[in-house]
Amino acid sequence: NFMLTQPHSVSESPGKTVIISCTRSSGSIASNYVQWYQQRPGSSPTTVIYKNNQRPSGVPDRLSGSIDSSSNSASLTISGLKTEDEADYYCQSFDSGIYWVFGGGTKLTVL
Amino acid sequence: EVQLLESGGGLVQPGGSLRLSCAASGFTFSNYAMAWVRQAPGKGLDWVSTLSGSGESTFDGDSVQGRFTISRDNSKNSLYLQMNSLRADDTAVYYCVQENGVGGTWGQGTLVTVSS
């Protein structure tokens, strides 16, 4: 088993860029795809990144995903921040390719 | 358009049982694995169970193994979660999720409250 660790919260100003990290505790970050979910207050989660760096249709290209084997982490980058980006963000991967593992979530505040 | 509508949540006493349902539409239900994910009030996401499209393979999270059973009826385009021996820490919104290879589509959730 492994854990995914995210910062509890991040904040940035509109128009700026923010990076949310997701660090895998054991095993290679590259061994299983990473997904990112956005959850606005009072709403269910929606997928913003799948398979490390793919965007579902309708997700703006201001949001991008990547993985870094040197730090064993995944990152969600949001550029040109808008107030509508204010939400909780969760990373997720798979253990043994089957069992879902979530990060603890990061609250993004757009000041 | 994919739609997932959960139902069956409510208030139940500790030790009690509850059955959740998820009605699916807008896609060929039997072609997709489905999952339940829960979220306790003010907390993060917690994977519960996954069931293959055929219904032959199930996978459960550690916190619910032996107490919860996921099932499906492909003829009714429906997913279920039978929850037994409920505890206070099972209190959460339960989401139905279509595993579609592009991150999944989530329903709106149904709230389960375990309290005396």
Short mmCIF file of C-alpha atoms in Angstrom, two decimals:
data_model
loop_
_atom_site.label_atom_id
_atom_site.label_comp_id
_atom_site.label_asym_id
_atom_site.label_seq_id
_atom_site.Cartn_x
_atom_site.Cartn_y
_atom_site.Cartn_z
CA ASN A 1 0.00 0.00 0.00
CA PHE A 2 1.05 3.58 -0.56
CA MET A 3 -0.22 7.03 0.34
CA LEU A 4 -0.63 10.19 -1.71
CA THR A 5 0.23 13.39 0.15
CA GLN A 6 -1.06 16.80 -0.89
CA PRO A 7 -0.68 20.22 0.73
CA HIS A 8 -3.72 21.02 2.82
CA SER A 9 -4.21 24.39 1.20
CA VAL A 10 -2.76 26.82 -1.33
CA SER A 11 -3.69 30.34 -2.25
CA GLU A 12 -2.85 32.68 -5.07
CA SER A 13 -4.14 35.78 -6.80
CA PRO A 14 -6.25 35.89 -9.95
CA GLY A 15 -4.20 35.69 -13.12
CA LYS A 16 -1.30 33.94 -11.40
CA THR A 17 -0.16 30.32 -11.63
CA VAL A 18 -0.46 27.74 -8.87
CA ILE A 19 0.99 24.24 -8.65
CA ILE A 20 -0.57 21.56 -6.45
CA SER A 21 1.67 18.62 -5.65
CA CYS A 22 0.81 14.99 -4.92
CA THR A 23 3.64 12.85 -3.55
CA ARG A 24 3.55 9.06 -3.56
CA SER A 25 4.96 7.48 -0.41
CA SER A 26 6.28 4.23 -1.89
CA GLY A 27 6.53 2.68 -5.30
CA SER A 28 7.00 4.67 -8.47
CA ILE A 29 4.62 7.50 -9.34
CA ALA A 30 4.96 6.35 -12.93
CA SER A 31 3.71 2.84 -12.25
CA ASN A 32 0.03 3.84 -12.24
CA TYR A 33 -1.82 6.71 -13.85
CA VAL A 34 -2.72 9.74 -11.77
CA GLN A 35 -6.06 11.52 -11.99
CA TRP A 36 -7.07 14.90 -10.60
CA TYR A 37 -10.59 15.83 -9.48
CA GLN A 38 -12.04 19.25 -8.82
CA GLN A 39 -14.79 19.64 -6.23
CA ARG A 40 -16.50 22.98 -5.89
CA PRO A 41 -18.43 23.69 -2.67
CA GLY A 42 -21.70 21.78 -2.56
CA SER A 43 -20.97 19.82 -5.75
CA SER A 44 -19.75 16.37 -6.62
CA PRO A 45 -16.20 15.87 -7.93
CA THR A 46 -15.43 16.21 -11.63
CA THR A 47 -12.39 14.96 -13.50
CA VAL A 48 -10.00 17.66 -14.68
CA ILE A 49 -6.98 15.47 -15.50
CA TYR A 50 -6.76 11.75 -16.27
CA LYS A 51 -3.86 9.47 -17.18
CA ASN A 52 -1.32 11.93 -15.70
CA ASN A 53 -1.75 14.73 -18.22
CA GLN A 54 -4.91 14.26 -20.30
CA ARG A 55 -7.79 16.73 -20.14
CA PRO A 56 -11.40 15.63 -20.60
CA SER A 57 -13.32 17.62 -23.16
CA GLY A 58 -14.52 20.89 -21.73
CA VAL A 59 -11.62 21.35 -19.30
CA PRO A 60 -9.66 24.49 -20.24
CA ASP A 61 -6.00 24.17 -21.20
CA ARG A 62 -5.15 26.46 -18.26
CA LEU A 63 -5.19 23.23 -16.27
CA SER A 64 -2.39 20.74 -16.88
CA GLY A 65 -0.99 17.66 -15.20
CA SER A 66 2.44 16.10 -15.02
CA ILE A 67 4.48 13.56 -13.12
CA ASP A 68 8.09 13.80 -11.92
CA SER A 69 9.90 10.58 -11.16
CA SER A 70 12.77 12.37 -9.40
CA SER A 71 10.43 13.64 -6.68
CA ASN A 72 8.00 10.74 -7.08
CA SER A 73 5.16 13.16 -7.39
CA ALA A 74 2.41 14.38 -9.64
CA SER A 75 1.44 18.00 -10.11
CA LEU A 76 -1.61 19.94 -11.18
CA THR A 77 -0.79 23.33 -12.63
CA ILE A 78 -3.46 25.98 -13.01
CA SER A 79 -2.41 29.08 -14.89
CA GLY A 80 -4.29 32.34 -15.38
CA LEU A 81 -6.18 31.71 -12.15
CA LYS A 82 -9.84 32.65 -12.06
CA THR A 83 -12.18 32.87 -9.11
CA GLU A 84 -14.10 29.91 -10.58
CA ASP A 85 -11.01 27.74 -9.97
CA GLU A 86 -11.54 28.06 -6.23
CA ALA A 87 -12.28 24.50 -5.13
CA ASP A 88 -10.88 21.39 -3.49
CA TYR A 89 -8.58 19.31 -5.67
CA TYR A 90 -7.86 15.61 -5.15
CA CYS A 91 -5.23 13.46 -6.78
CA GLN A 92 -5.93 9.76 -7.22
CA SER A 93 -4.01 6.73 -8.40
CA PHE A 94 -4.32 2.96 -8.27
CA ASP A 95 -2.68 0.38 -6.06
CA SER A 96 -1.92 -2.81 -7.99
CA GLY A 97 -3.79 -1.24 -10.88
CA ILE A 98 -7.14 -1.80 -9.20
CA TYR A 99 -7.55 -0.26 -5.75
CA TRP A 100 -8.22 3.47 -5.74
CA VAL A 101 -5.95 5.65 -3.58
CA PHE A 102 -6.83 9.31 -2.98
CA GLY A 103 -4.72 12.14 -1.74
CA GLY A 104 -6.10 14.07 1.19
CA GLY A 105 -7.18 17.00 -0.95
CA THR A 106 -5.97 20.58 -1.39
CA LYS A 107 -8.15 23.62 -0.85
CA LEU A 108 -7.36 26.26 -3.47
CA THR A 109 -8.22 29.83 -2.54
CA VAL A 110 -8.11 32.48 -5.24
CA LEU A 111 -7.60 35.71 -3.35
CA GLU B 1 -25.24 12.37 -21.80
CA VAL B 2 -24.12 10.13 -18.94
CA GLN B 3 -26.37 10.42 -15.90
CA LEU B 4 -25.97 8.69 -12.55
CA LEU B 5 -28.69 9.09 -9.94
CA GLU B 6 -28.08 7.72 -6.47
CA SER B 7 -30.84 6.98 -4.00
CA GLY B 8 -31.47 5.08 -0.79
CA GLY B 9 -29.57 7.23 1.68
CA GLY B 10 -30.99 8.28 5.01
CA LEU B 11 -30.71 7.98 8.76
CA VAL B 12 -29.92 4.56 10.20
CA GLN B 13 -28.96 3.38 13.68
CA PRO B 14 -25.54 1.91 14.43
CA GLY B 15 -25.49 -1.78 13.57
CA GLY B 16 -28.25 -1.31 11.01
CA SER B 17 -28.37 -1.91 7.27
CA LEU B 18 -29.08 0.18 4.21
CA ARG B 19 -29.10 -0.45 0.46
CA LEU B 20 -28.04 2.27 -1.94
CA SER B 21 -28.98 2.32 -5.61
CA CYS B 22 -27.55 4.11 -8.62
CA ALA B 23 -29.63 4.42 -11.76
CA ALA B 24 -27.47 4.88 -14.85
CA SER B 25 -28.41 6.25 -18.26
CA GLY B 26 -26.80 7.65 -21.38
CA PHE B 27 -24.31 4.82 -21.93
CA THR B 28 -24.11 1.04 -22.35
CA PHE B 29 -24.07 0.17 -18.68
CA SER B 30 -22.69 -3.36 -18.97
CA ASN B 31 -19.58 -2.11 -20.79
CA TYR B 32 -18.26 -0.21 -17.79
CA ALA B 33 -16.86 -0.97 -14.39
CA MET B 34 -18.61 1.03 -11.68
CA ALA B 35 -17.47 2.19 -8.28
CA TRP B 36 -18.72 3.68 -5.03
CA VAL B 37 -16.71 6.48 -3.42
CA ARG B 38 -17.72 8.20 -0.18
CA GLN B 39 -16.97 11.47 1.53
CA ALA B 40 -17.52 12.05 5.23
CA PRO B 41 -18.72 15.55 6.18
CA GLY B 42 -15.88 18.02 5.74
CA LYS B 43 -13.45 15.25 4.84
CA GLY B 44 -11.74 13.87 1.74
CA LEU B 45 -12.67 11.18 -0.75
CA ASP B 46 -12.58 7.50 0.24
CA TRP B 47 -12.91 4.68 -2.26
CA VAL B 48 -15.40 2.01 -1.19
CA SER B 49 -15.76 -0.67 -3.88
CA THR B 50 -15.45 -1.38 -7.60
CA LEU B 51 -17.37 -3.90 -9.70
CA SER B 52 -16.50 -5.00 -13.23
CA GLY B 53 -18.93 -4.51 -16.09
CA SER B 54 -19.90 -8.17 -16.13
CA GLY B 55 -20.33 -8.22 -12.37
CA GLU B 56 -17.84 -11.05 -12.01
CA SER B 57 -15.03 -9.18 -10.28
CA THR B 58 -15.30 -7.04 -7.16
CA PHE B 59 -12.71 -5.08 -5.25
CA ASP B 60 -13.26 -3.54 -1.82
CA GLY B 61 -11.53 -0.94 0.30
CA ASP B 62 -10.11 -2.02 3.65
CA SER B 63 -12.61 0.00 5.68
CA VAL B 64 -15.68 -1.81 4.33
CA GLN B 65 -14.48 -5.32 3.58
CA GLY B 66 -16.85 -7.91 4.96
CA ARG B 67 -19.59 -5.35 5.71
CA PHE B 68 -20.48 -3.80 2.35
CA THR B 69 -21.37 -5.63 -0.87
CA ILE B 70 -21.40 -4.05 -4.30
CA SER B 71 -23.61 -5.54 -7.00
CA ARG B 72 -25.28 -4.61 -10.28
CA ASP B 73 -28.22 -5.52 -12.47
CA ASN B 74 -27.24 -4.84 -16.07
CA SER B 75 -30.79 -5.48 -17.25
CA LYS B 76 -31.92 -2.54 -15.11
CA ASN B 77 -28.85 -0.33 -15.65
CA SER B 78 -28.45 -0.18 -11.91
CA LEU B 79 -25.63 -0.39 -9.38
CA TYR B 80 -26.18 -1.21 -5.71
CA LEU B 81 -24.35 -1.06 -2.40
CA GLN B 82 -25.62 -3.22 0.43
CA MET B 83 -24.29 -1.84 3.68
CA ASN B 84 -24.47 -3.93 6.85
CA SER B 85 -23.18 -3.45 10.41
CA LEU B 86 -23.12 0.29 9.89
CA ARG B 87 -20.98 2.43 12.17
CA ALA B 88 -20.91 6.14 12.94
CA ASP B 89 -17.79 6.54 10.82
CA ASP B 90 -19.70 5.29 7.78
CA THR B 91 -21.60 8.58 7.82
CA ALA B 92 -20.87 10.16 4.43
CA VAL B 93 -22.14 11.17 1.04
CA TYR B 94 -21.89 8.12 -1.20
CA TYR B 95 -21.12 8.72 -4.87
CA CYS B 96 -21.65 6.35 -7.77
CA VAL B 97 -18.82 6.60 -10.34
CA GLN B 98 -18.60 5.33 -13.90
CA GLU B 99 -15.04 4.17 -14.66
CA ASN B 100 -14.77 5.30 -18.24
CA GLY B 101 -11.03 5.53 -18.82
CA VAL B 102 -11.11 9.32 -18.86
CA GLY B 103 -11.19 9.80 -15.11
CA GLY B 104 -14.76 8.79 -14.47
CA THR B 105 -18.16 10.40 -14.28
CA TRP B 106 -19.66 11.00 -10.83
CA GLY B 107 -23.23 11.12 -9.65
CA GLN B 108 -24.60 13.76 -7.28
CA GLY B 109 -24.38 11.50 -4.25
CA THR B 110 -26.71 10.31 -1.50
CA LEU B 111 -26.20 11.07 2.20
CA VAL B 112 -26.01 8.26 4.72
CA THR B 113 -26.16 9.21 8.39
CA VAL B 114 -25.45 6.58 11.04
CA SER B 115 -26.63 7.78 14.41
CA SER B 116 -28.78 6.74 17.34
#
